[in-house]
Amino acid sequence: MHEEITHPCVQHKLALIRDVDTGHKKFRELATEITMFVCYEALKGLSVNEVDVETPVATAKCHKIAEEIVVVPILRAGVGMLDGILSLLPSARVGFVGLYRDEETKEPVTYYEKLPKEAKNGVCIIIDPMLATGGSTVATIDLLKERGAGKIVVVCIVTCPEGVQRVEAAHPDVHIYAASVDEGLNEKKYIVPGLGDAGDRLFGTR
Ligand code: PRP
Ligand code: URA
């Protein structure tokens, strides 16, 4: 299952972040803001516990998030979405998976992994701004499942039909949330129209 967040506020910010003239400071701010909107939707299925809260007037029946949350940014561009999701879930744990896409094969290469043990029984939310061929996302889901993770959600900023299909074919239980499902991939396996190299634009490395 995948869902595109078509809210005008998200689409407006997407227009700004796509712009080739948007520099890394503004790009980072927009990535944080878009992440908050997309995560707000992605988190709507979290389980809650009923709790009693004493207000100054009476006892209120309230609800608190019942599940342990583990946010998993895919290094390095996923770090650009971390502030946004942690502002919604300040108590979440964070586990890192380091992957880069080999420039020749376009397939992911894993170089780092550090996950909290709660990844096993909690909800893992993978964050990466770009879900292109889907190789990096599938590799991260494979790794999380090998470590025992059961509930996994993917949040990205831009994806495309090829990437969504690859993830859905490999892991039909994993829901993908994106601000946009773009047209497709070019010959370099970049998303079109996309927003270019998200890591470089976030961190000013090009
Ligand atoms: C980008 C992006 C994803 C991956 C998407 O990372 O942030 O992780 O490519 O491509 P895929 O869906 O085809 O696997 P990149 O390899 O550029 O590394 P970086 O985050 O270190 O810049
Ligand atoms: N990685 C990016 O940063 N952008 C793309 O369009 C594809 C992969």
mmCIF file of C-alpha atoms and ligand atoms in Angstrom:
data_model
loop_
_atom_site.group_PDB
_atom_site.id
_atom_site.type_symbol
_atom_site.label_atom_id
_atom_site.label_comp_id
_atom_site.label_asym_id
_atom_site.label_seq_id
_atom_site.Cartn_x
_atom_site.Cartn_y
_atom_site.Cartn_z
ATOM 1 C CA MET A 1 0.000 0.000 0.000
ATOM 2 C CA HIS A 2 1.232 3.486 -0.697
ATOM 3 C CA GLU A 3 -0.233 6.895 -0.090
ATOM 4 C CA GLU A 4 0.594 10.258 -1.624
ATOM 5 C CA ILE A 5 -0.035 13.235 0.651
ATOM 6 C CA THR A 6 -1.784 15.707 -1.627
ATOM 7 C CA HIS A 7 -2.544 18.393 0.981
ATOM 8 C CA PRO A 8 -1.951 21.874 -0.529
ATOM 9 C CA CYS A 9 0.527 22.802 2.243
ATOM 10 C CA VAL A 10 2.674 19.786 1.359
ATOM 11 C CA GLN A 11 2.405 20.396 -2.365
ATOM 12 C CA HIS A 12 3.398 24.054 -1.905
ATOM 13 C CA LYS A 13 6.526 23.089 0.032
ATOM 14 C CA LEU A 14 7.302 20.426 -2.561
ATOM 15 C CA ALA A 15 7.299 23.116 -5.260
ATOM 16 C CA LEU A 16 9.894 25.025 -3.227
ATOM 17 C CA ILE A 17 12.149 22.063 -2.373
ATOM 18 C CA ARG A 18 12.227 20.860 -6.012
ATOM 19 C CA ASP A 19 13.489 24.252 -7.250
ATOM 20 C CA VAL A 20 17.088 24.020 -8.439
ATOM 21 C CA ASP A 21 17.704 27.495 -6.964
ATOM 22 C CA THR A 22 16.784 26.403 -3.413
ATOM 23 C CA GLY A 23 20.037 26.322 -1.413
ATOM 24 C CA HIS A 24 20.971 23.816 1.310
ATOM 25 C CA LYS A 25 19.712 25.906 4.270
ATOM 26 C CA LYS A 26 16.229 26.310 2.804
ATOM 27 C CA PHE A 27 16.296 22.748 1.455
ATOM 28 C CA ARG A 28 16.908 21.391 4.981
ATOM 29 C CA GLU A 29 14.122 23.527 6.456
ATOM 30 C CA LEU A 30 11.681 22.355 3.792
ATOM 31 C CA ALA A 31 12.711 18.706 4.236
ATOM 32 C CA THR A 32 11.923 19.038 7.955
ATOM 33 C CA GLU A 33 8.556 20.681 7.313
ATOM 34 C CA ILE A 34 7.476 18.208 4.616
ATOM 35 C CA THR A 35 8.557 15.315 6.839
ATOM 36 C CA MET A 36 6.304 16.575 9.622
ATOM 37 C CA PHE A 37 3.281 16.672 7.329
ATOM 38 C CA VAL A 38 3.916 13.268 5.744
ATOM 39 C CA CYS A 39 4.689 11.638 9.109
ATOM 40 C CA TYR A 40 1.528 13.118 10.614
ATOM 41 C CA GLU A 41 -0.420 11.053 8.071
ATOM 42 C CA ALA A 42 1.839 8.012 8.327
ATOM 43 C CA LEU A 43 1.402 7.831 12.098
ATOM 44 C CA LYS A 44 -2.375 7.885 12.090
ATOM 45 C CA GLY A 45 -2.516 4.098 12.576
ATOM 46 C CA LEU A 46 -0.483 3.995 15.797
ATOM 47 C CA SER A 47 -2.171 2.189 18.684
ATOM 48 C CA VAL A 48 -3.110 4.188 21.749
ATOM 49 C CA ASN A 49 -3.829 3.359 25.394
ATOM 50 C CA GLU A 50 -6.647 5.008 27.289
ATOM 51 C CA VAL A 51 -5.412 6.960 30.326
ATOM 52 C CA ASP A 52 -7.139 9.077 32.967
ATOM 53 C CA VAL A 53 -5.817 12.619 33.256
ATOM 54 C CA GLU A 54 -6.808 14.973 36.060
ATOM 55 C CA THR A 55 -7.549 18.380 34.573
ATOM 56 C CA PRO A 56 -8.163 21.315 36.956
ATOM 57 C CA VAL A 57 -11.900 20.550 36.510
ATOM 58 C CA ALA A 58 -12.432 16.782 36.234
ATOM 59 C CA THR A 59 -11.004 13.467 35.061
ATOM 60 C CA ALA A 60 -10.565 13.278 31.310
ATOM 61 C CA LYS A 61 -10.377 10.045 29.360
ATOM 62 C CA CYS A 62 -7.290 10.595 27.198
ATOM 63 C CA HIS A 63 -5.113 8.544 24.885
ATOM 64 C CA LYS A 64 -1.344 8.082 24.753
ATOM 65 C CA ILE A 65 0.710 6.328 22.100
ATOM 66 C CA ALA A 66 1.026 2.720 23.205
ATOM 67 C CA GLU A 67 3.837 1.563 20.960
ATOM 68 C CA GLU A 68 7.588 1.862 21.146
ATOM 69 C CA ILE A 69 8.716 3.828 18.085
ATOM 70 C CA VAL A 70 12.051 3.330 16.374
ATOM 71 C CA VAL A 71 12.903 5.826 13.646
ATOM 72 C CA VAL A 72 15.403 4.464 11.117
ATOM 73 C CA PRO A 73 17.054 7.098 8.922
ATOM 74 C CA ILE A 74 18.921 5.646 5.953
ATOM 75 C CA LEU A 75 22.305 7.390 5.991
ATOM 76 C CA ARG A 76 22.991 9.834 4.880
ATOM 77 C CA ALA A 77 20.033 11.665 3.328
ATOM 78 C CA GLY A 78 17.577 10.165 5.831
ATOM 79 C CA VAL A 79 19.186 12.305 8.533
ATOM 80 C CA GLY A 80 17.618 15.305 6.805
ATOM 81 C CA MET A 81 14.202 14.027 7.899
ATOM 82 C CA LEU A 82 15.128 13.232 11.498
ATOM 83 C CA ASP A 83 14.364 16.609 13.088
ATOM 84 C CA GLY A 84 10.933 16.626 11.458
ATOM 85 C CA ILE A 85 9.831 13.233 12.735
ATOM 86 C CA LEU A 86 11.388 13.726 16.192
ATOM 87 C CA SER A 87 9.432 16.930 16.645
ATOM 88 C CA LEU A 88 6.285 14.770 16.343
ATOM 89 C CA LEU A 89 7.682 11.846 18.344
ATOM 90 C CA PRO A 90 10.212 13.278 20.809
ATOM 91 C CA SER A 91 10.516 10.001 22.736
ATOM 92 C CA ALA A 92 11.230 7.837 19.721
ATOM 93 C CA ARG A 93 14.421 5.800 19.618
ATOM 94 C CA VAL A 94 16.660 6.122 16.578
ATOM 95 C CA GLY A 95 18.453 3.326 14.746
ATOM 96 C CA PHE A 96 20.794 4.016 11.848
ATOM 97 C CA VAL A 97 21.337 2.048 8.671
ATOM 98 C CA GLY A 98 24.121 3.233 6.373
ATOM 99 C CA LEU A 99 23.654 2.516 2.691
ATOM 100 C CA TYR A 100 24.895 4.077 -0.484
ATOM 101 C CA ARG A 101 23.866 3.339 -4.003
ATOM 102 C CA ASP A 102 26.753 1.953 -6.041
ATOM 103 C CA GLU A 103 27.229 4.361 -8.952
ATOM 104 C CA GLU A 104 27.733 1.531 -11.461
ATOM 105 C CA THR A 105 25.214 -1.099 -10.432
ATOM 106 C CA LYS A 106 22.746 1.335 -8.773
ATOM 107 C CA GLU A 107 22.313 -1.317 -6.080
ATOM 108 C CA PRO A 108 22.654 -0.507 -2.360
ATOM 109 C CA VAL A 109 25.801 -1.282 -0.374
ATOM 110 C CA THR A 110 25.417 -1.495 3.429
ATOM 111 C CA TYR A 111 28.233 0.100 5.456
ATOM 112 C CA TYR A 112 26.712 0.758 8.894
ATOM 113 C CA GLU A 113 24.043 -0.565 11.238
ATOM 114 C CA LYS A 114 23.123 0.406 14.797
ATOM 115 C CA LEU A 115 19.619 -0.453 15.936
ATOM 116 C CA PRO A 116 18.010 -0.329 19.369
ATOM 117 C CA LYS A 117 16.659 -3.674 20.625
ATOM 118 C CA GLU A 118 13.137 -2.170 20.639
ATOM 119 C CA ALA A 119 13.156 -2.451 16.822
ATOM 120 C CA LYS A 120 11.974 -6.032 17.417
ATOM 121 C CA ASN A 121 8.682 -5.324 19.115
ATOM 122 C CA GLY A 122 8.045 -1.698 18.274
ATOM 123 C CA VAL A 123 7.061 0.135 15.116
ATOM 124 C CA CYS A 124 10.016 0.914 12.827
ATOM 125 C CA ILE A 125 9.662 3.993 10.669
ATOM 126 C CA ILE A 126 12.213 4.131 7.863
ATOM 127 C CA ILE A 127 12.951 7.650 6.654
ATOM 128 C CA ASP A 128 14.735 8.521 3.408
ATOM 129 C CA PRO A 129 13.807 11.473 1.187
ATOM 130 C CA MET A 130 14.229 9.474 -2.045
ATOM 131 C CA LEU A 131 12.732 6.087 -2.843
ATOM 132 C CA ALA A 132 14.031 5.676 -6.418
ATOM 133 C CA THR A 133 14.642 2.104 -7.654
ATOM 134 C CA GLY A 134 13.572 0.938 -4.190
ATOM 135 C CA GLY A 135 16.812 -1.009 -3.716
ATOM 136 C CA SER A 136 17.893 0.906 -0.582
ATOM 137 C CA THR A 137 14.467 0.694 1.006
ATOM 138 C CA VAL A 138 14.099 -3.034 0.286
ATOM 139 C CA ALA A 139 17.594 -3.686 1.697
ATOM 140 C CA THR A 140 16.708 -1.753 4.863
ATOM 141 C CA ILE A 141 13.414 -3.593 5.302
ATOM 142 C CA ASP A 142 15.230 -6.929 4.740
ATOM 143 C CA LEU A 143 17.742 -5.975 7.431
ATOM 144 C CA LEU A 144 15.067 -4.880 9.913
ATOM 145 C CA LYS A 145 13.103 -8.080 9.357
ATOM 146 C CA GLU A 146 16.286 -10.161 9.834
ATOM 147 C CA ARG A 147 16.657 -8.390 13.198
ATOM 148 C CA GLY A 148 13.099 -9.388 14.097
ATOM 149 C CA ALA A 149 11.143 -6.231 13.272
ATOM 150 C CA GLY A 150 7.458 -6.852 12.627
ATOM 151 C CA LYS A 151 5.786 -3.520 11.993
ATOM 152 C CA ILE A 152 7.546 -1.337 9.428
ATOM 153 C CA VAL A 153 6.424 1.893 7.748
ATOM 154 C CA VAL A 154 8.343 3.873 5.099
ATOM 155 C CA VAL A 155 8.196 7.668 4.899
ATOM 156 C CA CYS A 156 9.837 9.483 1.995
ATOM 157 C CA ILE A 157 9.519 12.824 0.277
ATOM 158 C CA VAL A 158 9.593 11.743 -3.379
ATOM 159 C CA THR A 159 9.163 8.333 -4.959
ATOM 160 C CA CYS A 160 8.141 6.905 -8.339
ATOM 161 C CA PRO A 161 6.107 3.941 -9.628
ATOM 162 C CA GLU A 162 9.187 1.718 -10.173
ATOM 163 C CA GLY A 163 10.352 2.130 -6.584
ATOM 164 C CA VAL A 164 6.910 1.703 -5.065
ATOM 165 C CA GLN A 165 6.329 -1.478 -7.109
ATOM 166 C CA ARG A 166 9.668 -2.971 -6.076
ATOM 167 C CA VAL A 167 9.012 -2.377 -2.381
ATOM 168 C CA GLU A 168 5.405 -3.556 -2.603
ATOM 169 C CA ALA A 169 6.430 -6.739 -4.447
ATOM 170 C CA ALA A 170 9.126 -7.602 -1.909
ATOM 171 C CA HIS A 171 7.265 -6.456 1.220
ATOM 172 C CA PRO A 172 3.500 -6.162 0.681
ATOM 173 C CA ASP A 173 2.990 -5.651 4.441
ATOM 174 C CA VAL A 174 4.953 -2.376 4.481
ATOM 175 C CA HIS A 175 3.091 0.884 3.886
ATOM 176 C CA ILE A 176 4.812 3.723 2.031
ATOM 177 C CA TYR A 177 3.904 7.378 2.567
ATOM 178 C CA ALA A 178 5.271 10.068 0.217
ATOM 179 C CA ALA A 179 4.669 13.723 -0.589
ATOM 180 C CA SER A 180 4.822 12.789 -4.277
ATOM 181 C CA VAL A 181 4.850 9.754 -6.547
ATOM 182 C CA ASP A 182 6.692 11.237 -9.540
ATOM 183 C CA GLU A 183 6.712 10.157 -13.192
ATOM 184 C CA GLY A 184 9.575 7.661 -13.137
ATOM 185 C CA LEU A 185 13.336 7.171 -13.320
ATOM 186 C CA ASN A 186 15.840 8.475 -15.876
ATOM 187 C CA GLU A 187 18.777 6.497 -17.297
ATOM 188 C CA LYS A 188 20.866 7.367 -14.213
ATOM 189 C CA LYS A 189 18.079 6.021 -11.988
ATOM 190 C CA TYR A 190 17.275 9.490 -10.706
ATOM 191 C CA ILE A 191 13.665 10.338 -10.030
ATOM 192 C CA VAL A 192 12.066 12.573 -12.706
ATOM 193 C CA PRO A 193 11.259 15.372 -12.092
ATOM 194 C CA GLY A 194 12.412 14.597 -8.527
ATOM 195 C CA LEU A 195 14.579 17.003 -6.646
ATOM 196 C CA GLY A 196 18.051 15.856 -7.640
ATOM 197 C CA ASP A 197 20.590 14.329 -5.251
ATOM 198 C CA ALA A 198 18.903 14.780 -1.886
ATOM 199 C CA GLY A 199 22.027 14.082 0.207
ATOM 200 C CA ASP A 200 24.100 16.622 -1.689
ATOM 201 C CA ARG A 201 21.345 19.234 -1.572
ATOM 202 C CA LEU A 202 20.753 18.700 2.162
ATOM 203 C CA PHE A 203 24.375 18.847 3.173
ATOM 204 C CA GLY A 204 25.808 21.198 0.565
ATOM 205 C CA THR A 205 28.294 18.670 -0.796
ATOM 206 C CA ARG A 206 27.851 19.617 -4.442
HETATM 207 C C1 PRP B 1 19.994 8.078 -2.133
HETATM 208 C C2 PRP B 1 18.723 8.201 -1.332
HETATM 209 C C3 PRP B 1 18.356 6.768 -1.068
HETATM 210 C C4 PRP B 1 18.800 6.087 -2.343
HETATM 211 C C5 PRP B 1 17.585 5.904 -3.198
HETATM 212 O O1 PRP B 1 21.077 7.872 -1.310
HETATM 213 O O2 PRP B 1 18.862 8.987 -0.190
HETATM 214 O O3 PRP B 1 19.002 6.216 0.062
HETATM 215 O O4 PRP B 1 19.729 6.961 -2.986
HETATM 216 O O5 PRP B 1 17.895 5.156 -4.312
HETATM 217 P P1 PRP B 1 17.279 3.714 -4.569
HETATM 218 O O6 PRP B 1 15.832 3.759 -4.208
HETATM 219 O O7 PRP B 1 17.520 3.536 -6.035
HETATM 220 O O8 PRP B 1 18.051 2.725 -3.746
HETATM 221 P P2 PRP B 1 22.582 7.897 -1.879
HETATM 222 O O9 PRP B 1 23.007 6.552 -2.366
HETATM 223 O O10 PRP B 1 22.700 9.011 -2.882
HETATM 224 O O11 PRP B 1 23.443 8.174 -0.580
HETATM 225 P P3 PRP B 1 23.501 9.452 0.381
HETATM 226 O O12 PRP B 1 22.241 9.442 1.192
HETATM 227 O O13 PRP B 1 24.710 9.157 1.196
HETATM 228 O O14 PRP B 1 23.638 10.701 -0.449
HETATM 229 N N1 URA B 2 19.004 9.447 -4.922
HETATM 230 C C1 URA B 2 18.740 10.775 -4.923
HETATM 231 O O1 URA B 2 19.261 11.511 -4.073
HETATM 232 N N2 URA B 2 17.921 11.254 -5.870
HETATM 233 C C2 URA B 2 17.340 10.476 -6.801
HETATM 234 O O2 URA B 2 16.576 10.989 -7.630
HETATM 235 C C3 URA B 2 17.627 9.097 -6.791
HETATM 236 C C4 URA B 2 18.460 8.598 -5.835
#
